[in-house]
Structure formats: structure tokens, C-alpha cells
Coordinates of C-alpha atoms in Angstrom, one line a residue:
X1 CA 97.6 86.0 73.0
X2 CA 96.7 87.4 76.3
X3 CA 93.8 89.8 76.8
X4 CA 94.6 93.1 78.1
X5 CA 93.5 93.7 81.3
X6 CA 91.0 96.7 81.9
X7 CA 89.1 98.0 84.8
X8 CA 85.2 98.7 85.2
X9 CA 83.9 101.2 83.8
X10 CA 83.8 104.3 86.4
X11 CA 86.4 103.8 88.5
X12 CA 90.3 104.5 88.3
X13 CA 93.6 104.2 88.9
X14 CA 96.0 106.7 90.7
X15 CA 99.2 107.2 89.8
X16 CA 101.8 107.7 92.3
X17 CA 101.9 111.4 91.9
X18 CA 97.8 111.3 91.6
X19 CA 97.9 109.5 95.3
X20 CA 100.3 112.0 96.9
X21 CA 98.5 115.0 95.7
X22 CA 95.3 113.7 97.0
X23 CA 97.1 112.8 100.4
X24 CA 98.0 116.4 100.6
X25 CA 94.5 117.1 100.8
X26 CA 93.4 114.4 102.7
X27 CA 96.0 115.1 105.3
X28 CA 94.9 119.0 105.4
X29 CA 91.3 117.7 106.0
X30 CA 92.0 115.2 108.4
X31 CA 94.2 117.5 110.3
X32 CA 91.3 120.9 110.8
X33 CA 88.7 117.9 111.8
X34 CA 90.7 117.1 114.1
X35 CA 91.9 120.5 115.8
X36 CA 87.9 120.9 115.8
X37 CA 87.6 118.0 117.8
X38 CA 86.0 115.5 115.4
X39 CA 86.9 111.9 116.1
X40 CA 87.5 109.7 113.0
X41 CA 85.4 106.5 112.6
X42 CA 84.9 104.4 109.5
X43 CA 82.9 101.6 108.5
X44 CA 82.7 98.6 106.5
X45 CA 82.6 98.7 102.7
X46 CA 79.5 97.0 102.4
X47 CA 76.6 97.1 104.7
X48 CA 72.9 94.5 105.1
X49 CA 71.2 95.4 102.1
X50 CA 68.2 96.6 104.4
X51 CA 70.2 99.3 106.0
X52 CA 70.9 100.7 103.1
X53 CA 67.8 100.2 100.7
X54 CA 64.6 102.6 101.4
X55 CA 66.7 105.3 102.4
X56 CA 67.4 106.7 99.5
X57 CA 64.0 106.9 97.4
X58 CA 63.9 104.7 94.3
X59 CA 66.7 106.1 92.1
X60 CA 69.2 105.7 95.0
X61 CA 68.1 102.3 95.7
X62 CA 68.4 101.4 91.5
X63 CA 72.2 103.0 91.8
X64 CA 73.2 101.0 95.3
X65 CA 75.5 98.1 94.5
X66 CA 74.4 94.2 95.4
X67 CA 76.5 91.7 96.8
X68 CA 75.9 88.5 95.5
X69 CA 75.6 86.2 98.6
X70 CA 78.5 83.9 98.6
X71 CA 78.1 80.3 97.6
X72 CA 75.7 78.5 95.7
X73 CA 73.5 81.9 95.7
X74 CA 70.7 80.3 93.8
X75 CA 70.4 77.1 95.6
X76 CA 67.8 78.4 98.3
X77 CA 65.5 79.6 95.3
X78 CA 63.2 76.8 94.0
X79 CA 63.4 75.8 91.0
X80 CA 60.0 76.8 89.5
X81 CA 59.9 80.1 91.4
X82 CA 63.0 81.1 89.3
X83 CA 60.1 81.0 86.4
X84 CA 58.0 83.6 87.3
X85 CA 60.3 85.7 90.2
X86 CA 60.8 89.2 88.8
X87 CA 64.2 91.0 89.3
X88 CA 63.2 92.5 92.7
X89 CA 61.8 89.5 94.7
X90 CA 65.3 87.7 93.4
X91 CA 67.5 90.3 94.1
X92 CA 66.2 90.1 97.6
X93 CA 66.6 86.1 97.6
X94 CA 70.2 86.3 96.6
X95 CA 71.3 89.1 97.8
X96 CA 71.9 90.1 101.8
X97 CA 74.9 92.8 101.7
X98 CA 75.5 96.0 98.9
X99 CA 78.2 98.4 98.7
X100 CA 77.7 101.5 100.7
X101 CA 76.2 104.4 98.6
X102 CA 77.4 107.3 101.0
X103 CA 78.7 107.4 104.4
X104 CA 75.4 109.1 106.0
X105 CA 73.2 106.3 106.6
X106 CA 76.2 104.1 107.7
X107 CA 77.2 106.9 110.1
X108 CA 73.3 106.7 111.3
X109 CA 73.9 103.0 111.7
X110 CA 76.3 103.3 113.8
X111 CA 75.5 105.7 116.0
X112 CA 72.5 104.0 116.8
X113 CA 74.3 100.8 116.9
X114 CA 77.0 101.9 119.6
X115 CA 74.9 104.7 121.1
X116 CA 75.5 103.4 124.9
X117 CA 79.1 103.7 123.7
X118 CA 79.0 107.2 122.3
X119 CA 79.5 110.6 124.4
X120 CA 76.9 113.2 122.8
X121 CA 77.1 115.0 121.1
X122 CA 79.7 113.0 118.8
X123 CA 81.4 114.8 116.2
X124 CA 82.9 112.6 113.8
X125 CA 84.6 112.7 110.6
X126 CA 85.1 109.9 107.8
X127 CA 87.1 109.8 104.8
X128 CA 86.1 106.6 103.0
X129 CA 85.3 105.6 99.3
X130 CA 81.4 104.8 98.3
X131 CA 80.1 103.5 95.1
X132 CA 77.2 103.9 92.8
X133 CA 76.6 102.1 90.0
X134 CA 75.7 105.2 88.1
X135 CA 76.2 105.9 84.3
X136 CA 79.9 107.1 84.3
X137 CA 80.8 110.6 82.6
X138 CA 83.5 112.9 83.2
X139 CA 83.5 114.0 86.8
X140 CA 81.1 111.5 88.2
X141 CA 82.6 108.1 88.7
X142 CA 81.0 104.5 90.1
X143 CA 84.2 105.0 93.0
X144 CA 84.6 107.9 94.7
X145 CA 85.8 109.4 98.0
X146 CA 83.7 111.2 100.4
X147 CA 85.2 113.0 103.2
X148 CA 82.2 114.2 105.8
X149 CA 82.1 115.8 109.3
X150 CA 78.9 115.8 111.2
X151 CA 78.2 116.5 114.9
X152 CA 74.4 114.7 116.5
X153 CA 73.3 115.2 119.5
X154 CA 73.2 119.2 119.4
X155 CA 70.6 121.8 118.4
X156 CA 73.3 124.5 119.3
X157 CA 73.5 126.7 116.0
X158 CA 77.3 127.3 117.3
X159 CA 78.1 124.1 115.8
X160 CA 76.8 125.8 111.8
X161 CA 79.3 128.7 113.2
X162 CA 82.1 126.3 113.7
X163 CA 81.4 124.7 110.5
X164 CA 81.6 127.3 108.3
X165 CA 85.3 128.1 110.2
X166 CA 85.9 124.9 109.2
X167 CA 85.4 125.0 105.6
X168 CA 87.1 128.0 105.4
X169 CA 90.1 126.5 107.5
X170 CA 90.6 123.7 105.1
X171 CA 90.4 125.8 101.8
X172 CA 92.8 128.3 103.9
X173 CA 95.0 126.6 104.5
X174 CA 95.2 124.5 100.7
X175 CA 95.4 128.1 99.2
X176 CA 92.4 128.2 97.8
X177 CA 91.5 132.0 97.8
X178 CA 88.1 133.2 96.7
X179 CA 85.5 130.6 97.7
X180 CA 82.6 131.3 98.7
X181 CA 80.3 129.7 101.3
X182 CA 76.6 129.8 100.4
X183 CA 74.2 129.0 103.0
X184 CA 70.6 129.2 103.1
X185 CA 67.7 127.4 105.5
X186 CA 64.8 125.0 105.0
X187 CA 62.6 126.8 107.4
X188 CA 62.9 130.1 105.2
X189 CA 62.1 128.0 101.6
X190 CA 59.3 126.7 103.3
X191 CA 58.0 130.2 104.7
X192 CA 58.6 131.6 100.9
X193 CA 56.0 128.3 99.8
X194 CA 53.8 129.4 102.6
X195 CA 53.3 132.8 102.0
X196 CA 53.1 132.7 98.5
X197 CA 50.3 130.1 98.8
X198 CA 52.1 126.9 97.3
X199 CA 52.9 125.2 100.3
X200 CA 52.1 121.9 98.7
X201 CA 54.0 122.3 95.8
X202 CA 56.9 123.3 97.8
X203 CA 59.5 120.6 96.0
X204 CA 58.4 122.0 92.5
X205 CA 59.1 125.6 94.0
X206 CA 62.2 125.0 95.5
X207 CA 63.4 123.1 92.6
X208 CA 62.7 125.8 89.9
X209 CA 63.8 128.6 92.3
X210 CA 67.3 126.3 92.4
X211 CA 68.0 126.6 88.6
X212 CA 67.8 130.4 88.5
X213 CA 71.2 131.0 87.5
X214 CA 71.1 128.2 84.8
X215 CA 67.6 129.3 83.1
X216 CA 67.3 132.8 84.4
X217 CA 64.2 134.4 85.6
X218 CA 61.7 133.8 82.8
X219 CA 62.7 129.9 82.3
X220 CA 62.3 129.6 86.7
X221 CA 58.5 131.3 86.1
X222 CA 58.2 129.1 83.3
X223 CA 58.6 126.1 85.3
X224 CA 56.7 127.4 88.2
X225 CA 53.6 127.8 86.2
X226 CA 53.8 124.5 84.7
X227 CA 53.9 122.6 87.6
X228 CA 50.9 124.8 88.3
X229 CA 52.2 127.7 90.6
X230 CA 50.0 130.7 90.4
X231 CA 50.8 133.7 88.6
X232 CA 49.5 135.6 91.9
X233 CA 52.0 133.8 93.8
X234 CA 54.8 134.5 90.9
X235 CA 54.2 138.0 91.7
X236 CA 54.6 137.3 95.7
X237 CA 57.7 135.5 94.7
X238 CA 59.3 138.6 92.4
X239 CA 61.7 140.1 94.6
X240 CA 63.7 136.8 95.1
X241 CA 64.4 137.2 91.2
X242 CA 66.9 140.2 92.2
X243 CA 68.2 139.2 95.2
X244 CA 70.8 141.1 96.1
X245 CA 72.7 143.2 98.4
X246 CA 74.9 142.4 101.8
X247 CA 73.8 139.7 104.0
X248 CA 72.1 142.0 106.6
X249 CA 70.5 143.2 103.6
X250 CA 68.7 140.3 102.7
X251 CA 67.9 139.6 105.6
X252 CA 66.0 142.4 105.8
X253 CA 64.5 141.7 103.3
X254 CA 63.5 138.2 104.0
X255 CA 62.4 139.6 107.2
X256 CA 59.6 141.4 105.4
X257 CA 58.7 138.9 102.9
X258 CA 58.5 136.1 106.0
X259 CA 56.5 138.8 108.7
X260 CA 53.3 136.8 108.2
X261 CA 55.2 133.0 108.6
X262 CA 56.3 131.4 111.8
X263 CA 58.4 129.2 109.8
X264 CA 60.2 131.6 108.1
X265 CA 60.8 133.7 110.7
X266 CA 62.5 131.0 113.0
X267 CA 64.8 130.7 109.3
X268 CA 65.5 134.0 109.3
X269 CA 66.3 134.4 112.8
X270 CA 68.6 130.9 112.7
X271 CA 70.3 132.2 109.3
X272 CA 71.3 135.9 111.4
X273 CA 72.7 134.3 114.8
X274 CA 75.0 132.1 112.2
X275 CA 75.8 134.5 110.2
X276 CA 76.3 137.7 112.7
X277 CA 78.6 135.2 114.9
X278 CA 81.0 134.3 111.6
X279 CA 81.3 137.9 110.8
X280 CA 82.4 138.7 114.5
X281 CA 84.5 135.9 114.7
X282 CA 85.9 136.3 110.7
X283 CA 87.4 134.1 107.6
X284 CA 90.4 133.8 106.8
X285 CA 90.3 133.6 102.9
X286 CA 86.5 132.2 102.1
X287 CA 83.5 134.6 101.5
X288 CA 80.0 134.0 103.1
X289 CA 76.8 134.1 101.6
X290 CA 73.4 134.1 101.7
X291 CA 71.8 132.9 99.0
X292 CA 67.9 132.6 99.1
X293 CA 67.6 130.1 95.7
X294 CA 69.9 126.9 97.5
X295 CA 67.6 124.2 97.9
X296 CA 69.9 120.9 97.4
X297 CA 68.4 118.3 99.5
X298 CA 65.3 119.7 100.2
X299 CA 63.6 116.3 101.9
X300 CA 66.7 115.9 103.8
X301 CA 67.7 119.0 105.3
X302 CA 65.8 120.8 108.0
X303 CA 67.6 123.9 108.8
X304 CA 70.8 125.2 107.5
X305 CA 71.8 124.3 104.0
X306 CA 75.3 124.8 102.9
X307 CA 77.0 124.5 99.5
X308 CA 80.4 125.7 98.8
X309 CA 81.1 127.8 95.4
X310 CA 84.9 127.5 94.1
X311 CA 87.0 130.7 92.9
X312 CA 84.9 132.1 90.2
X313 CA 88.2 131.7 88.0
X314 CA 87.7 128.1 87.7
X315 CA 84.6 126.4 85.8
X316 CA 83.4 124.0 88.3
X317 CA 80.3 123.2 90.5
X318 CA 80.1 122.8 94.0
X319 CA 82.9 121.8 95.9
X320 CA 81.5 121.1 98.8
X321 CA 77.9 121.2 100.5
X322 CA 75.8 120.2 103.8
X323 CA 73.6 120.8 106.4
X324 CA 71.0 120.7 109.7
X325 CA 69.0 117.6 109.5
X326 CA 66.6 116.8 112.4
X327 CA 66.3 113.2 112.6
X328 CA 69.3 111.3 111.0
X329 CA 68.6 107.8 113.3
X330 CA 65.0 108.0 113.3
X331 CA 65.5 106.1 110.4
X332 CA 67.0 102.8 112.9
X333 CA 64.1 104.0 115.5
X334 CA 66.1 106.4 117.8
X335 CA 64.1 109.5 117.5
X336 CA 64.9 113.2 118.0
X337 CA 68.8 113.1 117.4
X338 CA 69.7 116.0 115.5
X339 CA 72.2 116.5 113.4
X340 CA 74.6 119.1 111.1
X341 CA 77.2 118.0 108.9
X342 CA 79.4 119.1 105.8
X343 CA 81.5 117.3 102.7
X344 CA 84.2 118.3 100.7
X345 CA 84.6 117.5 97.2
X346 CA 88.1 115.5 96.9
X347 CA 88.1 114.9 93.4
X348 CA 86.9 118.6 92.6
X349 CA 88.5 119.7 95.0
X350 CA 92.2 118.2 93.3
X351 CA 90.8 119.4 90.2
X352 CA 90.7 123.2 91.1
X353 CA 94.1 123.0 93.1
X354 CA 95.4 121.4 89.8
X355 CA 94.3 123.9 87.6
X356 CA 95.3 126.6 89.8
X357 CA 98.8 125.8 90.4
X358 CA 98.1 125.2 94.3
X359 CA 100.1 122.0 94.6
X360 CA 103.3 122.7 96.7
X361 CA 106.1 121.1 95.0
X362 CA 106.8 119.0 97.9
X363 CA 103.8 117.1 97.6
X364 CA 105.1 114.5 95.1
X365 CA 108.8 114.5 96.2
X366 CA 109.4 110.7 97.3
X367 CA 112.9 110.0 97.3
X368 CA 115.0 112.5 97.8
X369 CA 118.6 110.5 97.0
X370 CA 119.3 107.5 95.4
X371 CA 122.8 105.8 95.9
X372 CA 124.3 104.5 92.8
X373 CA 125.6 101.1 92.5
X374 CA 128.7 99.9 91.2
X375 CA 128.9 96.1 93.1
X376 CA 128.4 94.3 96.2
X377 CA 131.2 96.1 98.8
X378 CA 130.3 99.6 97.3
X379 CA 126.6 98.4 97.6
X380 CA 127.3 97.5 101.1
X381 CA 128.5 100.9 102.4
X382 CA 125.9 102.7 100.7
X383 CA 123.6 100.8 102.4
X384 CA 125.1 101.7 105.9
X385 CA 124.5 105.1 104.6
X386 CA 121.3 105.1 103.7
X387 CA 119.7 103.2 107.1
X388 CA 121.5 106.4 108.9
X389 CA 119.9 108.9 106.9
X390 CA 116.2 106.6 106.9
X391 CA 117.2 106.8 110.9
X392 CA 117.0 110.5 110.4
X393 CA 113.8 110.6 108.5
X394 CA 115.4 111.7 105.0
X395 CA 114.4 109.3 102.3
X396 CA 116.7 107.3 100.8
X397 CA 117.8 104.5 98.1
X398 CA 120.1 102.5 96.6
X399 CA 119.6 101.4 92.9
X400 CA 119.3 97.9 93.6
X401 CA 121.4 96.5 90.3
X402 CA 124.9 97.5 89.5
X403 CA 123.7 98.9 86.3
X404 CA 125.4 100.9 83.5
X405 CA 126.1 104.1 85.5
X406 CA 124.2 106.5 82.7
X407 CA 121.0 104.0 83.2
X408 CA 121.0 104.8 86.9
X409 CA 121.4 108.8 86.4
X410 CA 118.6 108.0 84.0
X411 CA 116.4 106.9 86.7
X412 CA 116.9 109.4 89.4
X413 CA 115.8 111.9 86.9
X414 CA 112.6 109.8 85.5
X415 CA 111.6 109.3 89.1
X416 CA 112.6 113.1 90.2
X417 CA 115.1 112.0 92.8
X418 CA 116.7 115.5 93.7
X419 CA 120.2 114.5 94.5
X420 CA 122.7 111.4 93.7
X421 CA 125.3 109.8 95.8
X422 CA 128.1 109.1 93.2
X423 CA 130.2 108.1 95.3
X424 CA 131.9 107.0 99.1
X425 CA 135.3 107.3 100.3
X426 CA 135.5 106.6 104.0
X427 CA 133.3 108.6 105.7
X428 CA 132.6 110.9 102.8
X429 CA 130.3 111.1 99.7
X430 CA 130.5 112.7 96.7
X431 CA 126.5 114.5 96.4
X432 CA 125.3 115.6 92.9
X433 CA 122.9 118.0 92.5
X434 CA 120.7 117.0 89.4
X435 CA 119.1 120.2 89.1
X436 CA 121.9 122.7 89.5
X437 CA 124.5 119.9 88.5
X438 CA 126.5 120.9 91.9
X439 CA 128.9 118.2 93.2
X440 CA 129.7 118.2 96.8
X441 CA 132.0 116.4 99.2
X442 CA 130.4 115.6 102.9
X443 CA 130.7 113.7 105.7
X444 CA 127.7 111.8 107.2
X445 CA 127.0 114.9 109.2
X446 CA 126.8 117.7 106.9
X447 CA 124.9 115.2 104.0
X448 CA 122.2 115.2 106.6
X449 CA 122.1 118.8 107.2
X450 CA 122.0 119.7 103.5
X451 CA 119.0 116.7 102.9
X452 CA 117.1 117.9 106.1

């Protein structure tokens, strides 16, 4: 008896409905990048395993993907040095390509590979799957989709502006009400490290500061002073504990806090140009706000940080996230190319749009009439039928066997086909409603105008 087939652990299949739902959003992305004026690129699926290993510190590099290289992959590996070679030094005899882990460092390799080719600065988008072999669990998979926008080439804060618009375009425009925008700088968590007197434990700072709302005040000072954090800089730190009030609040406050760092200041002054210019200019549906304990990638980000909060209705993390970073190529040896860019969160994304009802019915419509087929001459008309109405962009099908008449109704309602041709006399068909159970006779003309 044959095995059943399976697929790897962490990844998945779509179903038809799955794919058209995820299209939807895809296509609302894809379109607000482009009114924006990004330009889509997309690279290969696997990259040299030396453009992508180093990049991402230790773990990253245990979680990228290797490529066995193709062939007899042991045959350049002596025999005896297959006794004593550890893992590592193998993996880097057999193995020249991985899987691409995220689309950042690809998007670094390519701007420094074609940058005679590129207009700066370049603001592209990509909407490709990555893959991690990470220890699968619900909502984290070893295939996934990331769809990014980043613009190099610019130090112009206007470009932060314009992402936030975007963000709020996109979740606009999906129906997603009541998102918030959270958006915080480097410059000021490294002020807050400075003037509290733990500038080099700044990561251990930043990282405690980042759980507040999971382990509250007491559990962040806890941390703190384990990872040896002075109580006289705990007290420094107190009023971030009860941060609150509108944005020119805070900043006010941070204003204060920061008088005695350059760093800070320059954070402060960055975070009010960005967010003075979005209030001006206004959201349509999101929420912007500044919130003083977002540190996600601390070592990568430079400036602005962004993460992006779904409706507090819905139990979910972040559902998006980004950020300024000053030297994305410097990492391929072409210095002083900055950078800001953003990702959404497809599969959380589909999962709050899901749970909220946002899906337009439309979405998974595929065909909206199916012929029925009682032999070859009736088979043949409907046919003629159906390439005018395909000429006219309304989708169409004929049941392709002559088939007990009940077995094809059967279908059409399975598949959620809308309407059924029973039937064609001359230049007129007999259309069935199969929700309403509404028959109609039309001619050619008016069946277009009532599928249109």
C-alpha cells in the first residue's frame, strides 16, 4: 500500500479560497507601493551561502537553510578528513548556496550589485517567500511571505513621513480600523542608556524596558538589576514606567529627561519633525504613537523604529514593523548608504481580516456561471457562449461531461458558482439564479449586462 504523502514540517498548503484571500491583500499592498512610487524587484530563492551567513549573528546563521551542492557533493572532501571534520568545516565543503532567510540582505546584495544601474534613491518593494528552518509552532512557520518597502539613498526624514501614510493606506484601505502605529528612535534609547549611566549595558536596558507590558514595572526593574543596572540609574529611569500622555506630551517629556544628551536630543528632535508632519498631513483610519519602550532590532536600526499594533479587539502581535538603518550595504563594502524600510505581516495580517469579517465577498468568487452539459451540439453552443462572455471579462464554464443534470447543479453549488445556464435556444439562455432560485430568459446582450 502506498504511503500517504505529507509535507515538511512548517510549511503549508493554500487552498483556493486561502490563495485568493491572500491575493486580495497582496494586491492592496502592491498597489499603495506602487502609487508611492516604489518599484518592485525580486530575487532568487537561494543566494551564495557567504552572502547570507555572518549577517545575521549565530542563531540566524543556525536557522538559514543549506543547499546541498549538486552532484557527487562529497567527492571533493578526502576521505580521511571526513574522520575528523566537524559539522561546520563540512557544511562549508559541501555546501555553496542556502535559502534566503529574509529579503534585506538580498535587497543589500543587489543594490550593491547593480548600483551603476540604480537611480538613488531607489525605493523598492518585494513580496517574496523566505525560509527558516526554525522549530515550527502555531504562527511561525519554516515558509513564510515577506512583503517589504525600503527607500536607500536618503537621509530625508520625509521618507518616515511617507511611510507611516503608507501603512496607514494599506490597513485603510483593507478595512482594518483601529491600528495603531508605534514608533520610537535608537538615538533616544541610547540617550535614556546615557544619561542614566548604563551606556554599556544598553542591549540589557533596551531589552528589559521592551517587556514592560508583558512583566510590568517590577519584573523590568527586576531584570535591570540583574544584569547589573544600578538602582541609582532605576530611579533616573522611573518616569518611563508611566509614560503617558499625547505625543507632544512625551515629547516633552523626553525633552527633559534627554537635556544633558546630544544623542537623545537629535532622537527627540527626529521623532517631532515625523510626527508634527503626519499630524498636519493626517490618517485616514490608523493611530500614531509614540512609544518610549520599542526597541525591536536594537543592533540594526539607527533611527526610527516602527512596529505596528493591530485593533485592540483582536489578540495578536505585531502586524507589521521597521525602520532607519544607516549602513544597509556596508555590509558588501559600499559605505554610507542609508536606509528606511517597513514590512507587513501577511499571514497576521489574513489572520485579523479573518477574524474580523473584513474579507469582501468577492474575494473568493471564481466562476461566476457554469454552462450545463447535456452532449456534444448543446456542448458546442455553450461554448460559443462562453468565449463571448470570457471576451468580455465575465468568467465562465462549461461542465466538461454530459453528466446527470442534478450532479452538475451539485457542483456549481460546491464550487459557489453564482448563476447556471440551463439552457440555449437560439440566441437565448435560460439563467438560474442559485441563490434566489430566479430563472431568466436573455439574449447574449442582456446575460452580459446582468453578469457585468
Amino acid at each position: 500500500m502506498a504511503q500517504k504523502p505529507s509535507i515538511p514540517k512548517g510549511t503549508r498548503d493554500f487552498s483556493p479560497v486561502e490563495v485568493s484571500k491572500r491575493n486580495y491583500i497582496i494586491a492592496v499592498m502592491r498597489k499603495h507601493f506602487e502609487n508611492y512610487g516604489y518599484q518592485p524587484i525580486e530575487t532568487p530563492s537561494f543566494e551564495n551561502s557567504d552572502t547570507l551567513m555572518g549577517k545575521y549573528g549565530e542563531e540566524g546563521d543556525r536557522l538559514i537553510f543549506k543547499i546541498l551542492n549538486s552532484g557527487d557533493y562529497l567527492d571533493k572532501v578526502p576521505f580521511e578528513e571526513l574522520q575528523t571534520i566537524n559539522y561546520k568545516q563540512l557544511t562549508g565543503k559541501i555546501s555553496e548556496k542556502a535559502l534566503r532567510y529574509d529579503l534585506t540582505v538580498p535587497f543589500a546584495r543587489y543594490v550593491v550589485q547593480h548600483q551603476n544601474e540604480i537611480e538613488f534613491p531607489f525605493k523598492r518593494y518585494q513580496i517574496q517567500p523566505v525560509w527558516r528552518a526554525d522549530r515550527p509552532q502555531k504562527g511561525r512557520f519554516r515558509e513564510f511571505y515577506q512583503c517589504d518597502a525600503d527607500v536607500v539613498g536618503s537621509t530625508s526624514l520625509w521618507q518616515e513621513v511617507e511611510l507611516v501614510q503608507l501603512y496607514d493606506a494599506v490597513f485603510a484601505n483593507l478595512g482594518l480600523n483601529g491600528v495603531t502605529i508605534k514608533i520610537n528612535n535608537r538615538k533616544i534609547l541610547s540617550g535614556i542608556a546615557e544619561v542614566i549611566g548604563a551606556s554599556d549595558k544598553l542591549i540589557d536596558f533596551t531589552v528589559a524596558l521592551d517587556k514592560l507590558d508583558k512583566i510590568g514595572e517590577e519584573g523590568v526593574k527586576k531584570e535591570m538589576l540583574e544584569k547589573g543596572i544600578s538602582e541609582t540609574a532605576l530611579e533616573k529611569v522611573q518616569p518611563l514606567f508611566n509614560f503617558t500622555g499625547t505625543i507632544d506630551e512625551k515629547l516633552a517629556k523626553l525633552s527633559a529627561l534627554l537635556s544633558n544628551s546630544e544623542e537623545g536630543k537629535k532622537g527627540v528632535e527626529e521623532l517631532r519633525f515625523i510626527c508634527e508632519n503626519v499630524s498636519k498631513l493626517g490618517l485616514q483610519q490608523a493611530n500614531l504613537d509614540l512609544d518610549v519602550t520599542l526597541a525591536r532590532g536594537l543592533n540594526y536600526y539607527t533611527g526610527a523604529i516602527f512596529e505596528v499594533a493591530a485593533p485592540k479587539e483582536v489578540a495578536m502581535g505585531s502586524i507589521g514593523g521597521g525602520g532607519r538603518y544607516d549602513d544597509l550595504t556596508g555590509i558588501f563594502g559600499l559605505k554610507n548608504m542609508s536606509g528606511v524600510g517597513i514590512s507587513f505581516g501577511l499571514d497576521r495580517i489574513y489572520l485579523v481580516l479573518e477574524e474580523l469579517n473584513l474579507f469582501p465577498e468577492t474575494v473568493t468568487n471564481t466562476t461566476q456561471v457554469l454552462f450545463l452539459n447535456y452532449g456534444e451540439k448543446e456542448a458546442f453552443e455553450a461554448m460559443k457562449t462562453i468565449t463571448t462572455l470570457r471576451k468580455e471579462n465575465i468568467k465562465a464554464e462549461l461542465y466538461p461531461d454530459a453528466s446527470k443534470i442534478d450532479k452538475q447543479f451539485k457542483h456549481a453549488e460546491r464550487r459557489g458558482i453564482p448563476f447556471v445556464v440551463k439552457e440555449i435556444e437560439g440566441n437565448n439562455v435560460t439563467l438560474k439564479d442559485l441563490k434566489t432560485g430566479e430563472q431568466l430568459v436573455l439574449d447574449v446582450t442582456h446575460l452580459i449586462k446582468k453578469l457585468s
